[in-house]
PDB file of C-alpha atoms and ligand atoms in Angstrom:
ATOM      1  CA  MET A   1      89.265 123.899 102.832  1.00  0.00           C
ATOM      2  CA  VAL A   2      91.640 121.379 101.431  1.00  0.00           C
ATOM      3  CA  LYS A   3      89.689 117.776 100.424  1.00  0.00           C
ATOM      4  CA  VAL A   4      91.387 114.872 100.808  1.00  0.00           C
ATOM      5  CA  ILE A   5      90.250 111.237 100.259  1.00  0.00           C
ATOM      6  CA  VAL A   6      91.604 108.261 101.818  1.00  0.00           C
ATOM      7  CA  ILE A   7      90.767 105.090  99.855  1.00  0.00           C
ATOM      8  CA  TYR A   8      91.552 101.548 101.022  1.00  0.00           C
ATOM      9  CA  GLU A   9      90.973  97.872 100.423  1.00  0.00           C
ATOM     10  CA  SER A  10      91.112  95.516 103.189  1.00  0.00           C
ATOM     11  CA  LYS A  11      90.296  91.973 103.520  1.00  0.00           C
ATOM     12  CA  TYR A  12      90.657  91.566 106.988  1.00  0.00           C
ATOM     13  CA  GLY A  13      90.332  95.291 108.514  1.00  0.00           C
ATOM     14  CA  ASN A  14      93.861  96.158 109.061  1.00  0.00           C
ATOM     15  CA  THR A  15      94.264  98.511 106.177  1.00  0.00           C
ATOM     16  CA  LYS A  16      91.297  99.934 107.060  1.00  0.00           C
ATOM     17  CA  ARG A  17      92.535 100.379 110.418  1.00  0.00           C
ATOM     18  CA  VAL A  18      95.882 102.350 109.056  1.00  0.00           C
ATOM     19  CA  ALA A  19      93.204 104.445 107.171  1.00  0.00           C
ATOM     20  CA  GLU A  20      91.537 105.275 109.835  1.00  0.00           C
ATOM     21  CA  ALA A  21      94.484 106.408 111.821  1.00  0.00           C
ATOM     22  CA  ILE A  22      95.640 108.466 108.967  1.00  0.00           C
ATOM     23  CA  VAL A  23      92.226 110.301 109.371  1.00  0.00           C
ATOM     24  CA  GLU A  24      92.478 110.866 112.738  1.00  0.00           C
ATOM     25  CA  GLY A  25      96.195 112.640 112.569  1.00  0.00           C
ATOM     26  CA  MET A  26      95.148 114.670 109.685  1.00  0.00           C
ATOM     27  CA  ASN A  27      91.917 115.695 111.981  1.00  0.00           C
ATOM     28  CA  GLU A  28      94.463 116.580 114.523  1.00  0.00           C
ATOM     29  CA  ILE A  29      96.093 119.273 112.687  1.00  0.00           C
ATOM     30  CA  GLY A  30      92.567 120.278 111.308  1.00  0.00           C
ATOM     31  CA  GLY A  31      91.477 122.822 108.705  1.00  0.00           C
ATOM     32  CA  ILE A  32      91.653 119.495 106.414  1.00  0.00           C
ATOM     33  CA  GLU A  33      88.444 118.021 105.036  1.00  0.00           C
ATOM     34  CA  ALA A  34      89.237 114.149 105.167  1.00  0.00           C
ATOM     35  CA  SER A  35      86.754 111.901 103.641  1.00  0.00           C
ATOM     36  CA  LEU A  36      87.520 107.703 104.336  1.00  0.00           C
ATOM     37  CA  SER A  37      86.206 105.588 101.468  1.00  0.00           C
ATOM     38  CA  GLU A  38      86.497 101.663 100.806  1.00  0.00           C
ATOM     39  CA  LEU A  39      87.447 101.301  96.735  1.00  0.00           C
ATOM     40  CA  LYS A  40      84.356  99.547  95.927  1.00  0.00           C
ATOM     41  CA  GLU A  41      82.582 102.797  97.073  1.00  0.00           C
ATOM     42  CA  VAL A  42      84.194 105.344  95.523  1.00  0.00           C
ATOM     43  CA  ASP A  43      82.988 107.404  92.983  1.00  0.00           C
ATOM     44  CA  LEU A  44      85.520 107.876  89.874  1.00  0.00           C
ATOM     45  CA  ASP A  45      83.989 111.127  88.753  1.00  0.00           C
ATOM     46  CA  LYS A  46      84.339 112.762  92.031  1.00  0.00           C
ATOM     47  CA  ILE A  47      88.235 111.587  92.647  1.00  0.00           C
ATOM     48  CA  PRO A  48      88.808 115.427  90.546  1.00  0.00           C
ATOM     49  CA  ASN A  49      87.004 117.442  93.768  1.00  0.00           C
ATOM     50  CA  TYR A  50      89.946 116.175  95.844  1.00  0.00           C
ATOM     51  CA  ASP A  51      93.156 118.188  96.744  1.00  0.00           C
ATOM     52  CA  ALA A  52      94.784 114.954  97.502  1.00  0.00           C
ATOM     53  CA  ILE A  53      94.647 111.174  96.880  1.00  0.00           C
ATOM     54  CA  LEU A  54      95.553 108.931  99.644  1.00  0.00           C
ATOM     55  CA  ILE A  55      95.303 105.027  98.273  1.00  0.00           C
ATOM     56  CA  GLY A  56      96.203 101.993 100.606  1.00  0.00           C
ATOM     57  CA  SER A  57      96.311  98.125  99.584  1.00  0.00           C
ATOM     58  CA  PRO A  58      97.364  95.367 101.685  1.00  0.00           C
ATOM     59  CA  ASN A  59     100.322  93.496 100.137  1.00  0.00           C
ATOM     60  CA  HIS A  60      99.120  90.659  98.380  1.00  0.00           C
ATOM     61  CA  MET A  61     101.300  88.338  96.515  1.00  0.00           C
ATOM     62  CA  GLY A  62     104.018  90.797  97.268  1.00  0.00           C
ATOM     63  CA  GLY A  63     102.228  93.781  95.587  1.00  0.00           C
ATOM     64  CA  HIS A  64      99.292  95.722  95.891  1.00  0.00           C
ATOM     65  CA  THR A  65      95.972  94.198  94.940  1.00  0.00           C
ATOM     66  CA  ARG A  66      94.587  93.819  91.833  1.00  0.00           C
ATOM     67  CA  GLY A  67      91.568  96.118  92.760  1.00  0.00           C
ATOM     68  CA  ILE A  68      93.927  98.957  93.337  1.00  0.00           C
ATOM     69  CA  LYS A  69      95.806  98.356  90.335  1.00  0.00           C
ATOM     70  CA  GLY A  70      92.730  98.870  88.283  1.00  0.00           C
ATOM     71  CA  PHE A  71      91.807 101.818  90.451  1.00  0.00           C
ATOM     72  CA  ILE A  72      95.273 103.262  89.507  1.00  0.00           C
ATOM     73  CA  ASP A  73      94.996 102.349  86.371  1.00  0.00           C
ATOM     74  CA  LYS A  74      91.785 104.512  85.800  1.00  0.00           C
ATOM     75  CA  LEU A  75      92.965 107.483  87.538  1.00  0.00           C
ATOM     76  CA  GLY A  76      95.282 107.982  84.325  1.00  0.00           C
ATOM     77  CA  LYS A  77      91.987 108.791  82.695  1.00  0.00           C
ATOM     78  CA  LEU A  78      91.068 111.761  84.911  1.00  0.00           C
ATOM     79  CA  GLN A  79      92.003 115.103  84.363  1.00  0.00           C
ATOM     80  CA  LEU A  80      94.391 115.591  88.074  1.00  0.00           C
ATOM     81  CA  LYS A  81      96.810 118.552  87.142  1.00  0.00           C
ATOM     82  CA  GLY A  82      98.059 119.862  90.425  1.00  0.00           C
ATOM     83  CA  LYS A  83      96.379 116.997  92.582  1.00  0.00           C
ATOM     84  CA  MET A  84      98.830 115.348  95.539  1.00  0.00           C
ATOM     85  CA  PHE A  85      99.142 111.759  96.442  1.00  0.00           C
ATOM     86  CA  ALA A  86     100.628 109.333  98.869  1.00  0.00           C
ATOM     87  CA  VAL A  87     100.333 105.634  99.171  1.00  0.00           C
ATOM     88  CA  PHE A  88     100.479 102.891 102.621  1.00  0.00           C
ATOM     89  CA  ASP A  89     100.500  99.135 102.361  1.00  0.00           C
ATOM     90  CA  THR A  90     100.109  96.574 105.433  1.00  0.00           C
ATOM     91  CA  TYR A  91     102.092  93.621 105.264  1.00  0.00           C
ATOM     92  CA  LEU A  92     103.908  90.252 106.699  1.00  0.00           C
ATOM     93  CA  GLY A  93     107.369  89.311 107.414  1.00  0.00           C
ATOM     94  CA  LYS A  94     110.062  90.967 105.090  1.00  0.00           C
ATOM     95  CA  ASP A  95     107.942  92.705 102.795  1.00  0.00           C
ATOM     96  CA  PHE A  96     108.550  96.032 103.987  1.00  0.00           C
ATOM     97  CA  GLU A  97     107.589  98.806 101.415  1.00  0.00           C
ATOM     98  CA  LYS A  98     107.042  96.316  98.712  1.00  0.00           C
ATOM     99  CA  ALA A  99     103.228  96.841  97.885  1.00  0.00           C
ATOM    100  CA  VAL A 100     103.823 101.019  98.089  1.00  0.00           C
ATOM    101  CA  LYS A 101     107.077 101.082  95.974  1.00  0.00           C
ATOM    102  CA  LYS A 102     104.745  99.096  93.463  1.00  0.00           C
ATOM    103  CA  MET A 103     101.887 101.466  93.955  1.00  0.00           C
ATOM    104  CA  GLU A 104     104.467 104.524  93.425  1.00  0.00           C
ATOM    105  CA  LYS A 105     105.900 103.156  90.355  1.00  0.00           C
ATOM    106  CA  GLN A 106     102.245 102.408  88.794  1.00  0.00           C
ATOM    107  CA  ILE A 107     101.409 106.208  89.552  1.00  0.00           C
ATOM    108  CA  ASN A 108     104.255 107.348  88.475  1.00  0.00           C
ATOM    109  CA  GLU A 109     103.858 105.949  85.189  1.00  0.00           C
ATOM    110  CA  LYS A 110     100.160 105.805  84.499  1.00  0.00           C
ATOM    111  CA  VAL A 111      99.397 109.361  86.486  1.00  0.00           C
ATOM    112  CA  PRO A 112     102.540 111.335  85.847  1.00  0.00           C
ATOM    113  CA  ARG A 113     100.814 114.471  87.063  1.00  0.00           C
ATOM    114  CA  LEU A 114      99.743 113.562  90.260  1.00  0.00           C
ATOM    115  CA  LYS A 115     102.870 114.631  92.925  1.00  0.00           C
ATOM    116  CA  GLN A 116     104.005 112.741  95.613  1.00  0.00           C
ATOM    117  CA  ILE A 117     103.012 114.547  99.039  1.00  0.00           C
ATOM    118  CA  ALA A 118     104.530 112.239 101.677  1.00  0.00           C
ATOM    119  CA  PRO A 119     107.151 108.993 101.325  1.00  0.00           C
ATOM    120  CA  CYS A 120     105.200 106.032 101.539  1.00  0.00           C
ATOM    121  CA  LEU A 121     104.106 104.448 104.713  1.00  0.00           C
ATOM    122  CA  SER A 122     104.414 100.282 105.207  1.00  0.00           C
ATOM    123  CA  ILE A 123     102.987  98.877 108.456  1.00  0.00           C
ATOM    124  CA  LYS A 124     103.609  95.293 109.779  1.00  0.00           C
ATOM    125  CA  VAL A 125     100.943  92.770 110.838  1.00  0.00           C
ATOM    126  CA  GLN A 126     101.455  90.185 112.715  1.00  0.00           C
ATOM    127  CA  GLY A 127      99.744  87.656 110.734  1.00  0.00           C
ATOM    128  CA  MET A 128      97.610  87.329 107.751  1.00  0.00           C
ATOM    129  CA  LYS A 129      94.669  88.383 109.617  1.00  0.00           C
ATOM    130  CA  GLY A 130      96.510  90.991 111.903  1.00  0.00           C
ATOM    131  CA  PRO A 131      96.766  92.638 114.400  1.00  0.00           C
ATOM    132  CA  ILE A 132      99.057  95.669 113.676  1.00  0.00           C
ATOM    133  CA  VAL A 133     102.168  95.336 115.403  1.00  0.00           C
ATOM    134  CA  GLU A 134     102.797  97.359 118.107  1.00  0.00           C
ATOM    135  CA  GLY A 135     103.963 100.736 117.596  1.00  0.00           C
ATOM    136  CA  GLU A 136     102.757 100.853 113.904  1.00  0.00           C
ATOM    137  CA  LEU A 137      99.470 102.714 114.570  1.00  0.00           C
ATOM    138  CA  PRO A 138     101.437 105.803 115.987  1.00  0.00           C
ATOM    139  CA  LYS A 139     102.959 106.048 112.481  1.00  0.00           C
ATOM    140  CA  CYS A 140      99.898 106.067 110.848  1.00  0.00           C
ATOM    141  CA  ARG A 141      98.484 109.197 112.893  1.00  0.00           C
ATOM    142  CA  GLU A 142     102.257 111.159 111.956  1.00  0.00           C
ATOM    143  CA  PHE A 143     101.700 110.170 108.706  1.00  0.00           C
ATOM    144  CA  GLY A 144      98.150 112.066 108.740  1.00  0.00           C
ATOM    145  CA  LYS A 145      99.770 114.896 110.311  1.00  0.00           C
ATOM    146  CA  LYS A 146     102.558 115.431 108.329  1.00  0.00           C
ATOM    147  CA  ILE A 147     100.141 115.028 105.015  1.00  0.00           C
ATOM    148  CA  ALA A 148      97.873 117.880 106.465  1.00  0.00           C
ATOM    149  CA  THR A 149     100.165 120.097 107.476  1.00  0.00           C
ATOM    150  CA  ARG A 150     102.233 120.155 104.066  1.00  0.00           C
ATOM    151  CA  LEU A 151      98.592 120.561 102.615  1.00  0.00           C
ATOM    152  CA  LYS A 152      97.712 123.752 104.661  1.00  0.00           C
ATOM    153  CA  LEU A 153     101.089 125.131 103.962  1.00  0.00           C
ATOM    154  CA  GLY A 154      99.642 124.933 100.205  1.00  0.00           C
TER     155      GLY A 154
HETATM  156  C1  FMN B 201      95.998  86.186  98.940  1.00  0.00           C
HETATM  157  C2  FMN B 201      97.180  87.078 100.203  1.00  0.00           C
HETATM  158  C3  FMN B 201      98.284  87.160  99.665  1.00  0.00           C
HETATM  159  C4  FMN B 201      99.286  87.637 100.582  1.00  0.00           C
HETATM  160  N1  FMN B 201     100.573  87.567 100.375  1.00  0.00           N
HETATM  161  C5  FMN B 201     101.606  88.449 101.213  1.00  0.00           C
HETATM  162  C6  FMN B 201     103.046  88.575 100.514  1.00  0.00           C
HETATM  163  O1  FMN B 201     103.022  87.853  99.353  1.00  0.00           O
HETATM  164  N2  FMN B 201     103.408  89.313 101.273  1.00  0.00           N
HETATM  165  C7  FMN B 201     102.839  89.939 102.681  1.00  0.00           C
HETATM  166  O2  FMN B 201     104.130  90.786 103.491  1.00  0.00           O
HETATM  167  N3  FMN B 201     101.837  89.709 103.017  1.00  0.00           N
HETATM  168  C8  FMN B 201     101.010  89.031 102.303  1.00  0.00           C
HETATM  169  N4  FMN B 201      99.675  88.616 102.585  1.00  0.00           N
HETATM  170  C9  FMN B 201      99.373  89.067 104.140  1.00  0.00           C
HETATM  171  C10 FMN B 201      98.538  90.402 104.133  1.00  0.00           C
HETATM  172  O3  FMN B 201      99.558  91.499 103.970  1.00  0.00           O
HETATM  173  C11 FMN B 201      97.986  90.621 105.375  1.00  0.00           C
HETATM  174  O4  FMN B 201      96.625  89.800 105.159  1.00  0.00           O
HETATM  175  C12 FMN B 201      97.088  92.116 104.944  1.00  0.00           C
HETATM  176  O5  FMN B 201      98.053  93.039 105.384  1.00  0.00           O
HETATM  177  C13 FMN B 201      95.975  92.037 106.097  1.00  0.00           C
HETATM  178  O6  FMN B 201      95.625  93.402 105.699  1.00  0.00           O
HETATM  179  P1  FMN B 201      93.574  93.361 105.806  1.00  0.00           P
HETATM  180  O7  FMN B 201      93.427  93.404 107.288  1.00  0.00           O
HETATM  181  O8  FMN B 201      93.528  94.689 105.497  1.00  0.00           O
HETATM  182  O9  FMN B 201      93.366  93.080 104.739  1.00  0.00           O
HETATM  183  C14 FMN B 201      98.890  88.076 101.488  1.00  0.00           C
HETATM  184  C15 FMN B 201      97.549  88.170 102.263  1.00  0.00           C
HETATM  185  C16 FMN B 201      96.827  87.665 101.270  1.00  0.00           C
HETATM  186  C17 FMN B 201      95.571  87.297 101.815  1.00  0.00           C
END
């Protein structure tokens, strides 16, 4: 089975909900073993066991969190040839795709062997603590489905 890990940071639970909906979408397709993990629980040594790594961050000050930045830096030290990635963020107001674009840039610079499996996903929240804007969660499930389908096709 294709193995995927979905890693996120989430201060108020919104990015966690996005990560869960992505996993729900992947499970709808089936044939994928999807694990969900908060960043602080991730065992870096186990990352090479996965075929794809999905990384999610809330937008903090116009970019991804310090924790996620540090994690991407550490990925650069692992043997990840042939592995895939995708990124997602949550944002307020006008910062659509701002954090995810920075994540993509950092991954392309620091972990160039990781190949992108799908375009980034940027999900809007209504206020600092959420909730997620109506109509956004189905996009997360679609994102999960698309990734699962592509991974299964190899
Ligand atoms: C310290 C801090 C800085 C933030 N800066 C931004 C920002 O620059 N742009 C933005 O769109 N949202 C910003 N936000 C709002 C977050 O994007 C929002 O709290 C987050 O998406 C909620 O996700 P979470 O529940 O997973 O923490 C900020 C939030 C915090 C706590």
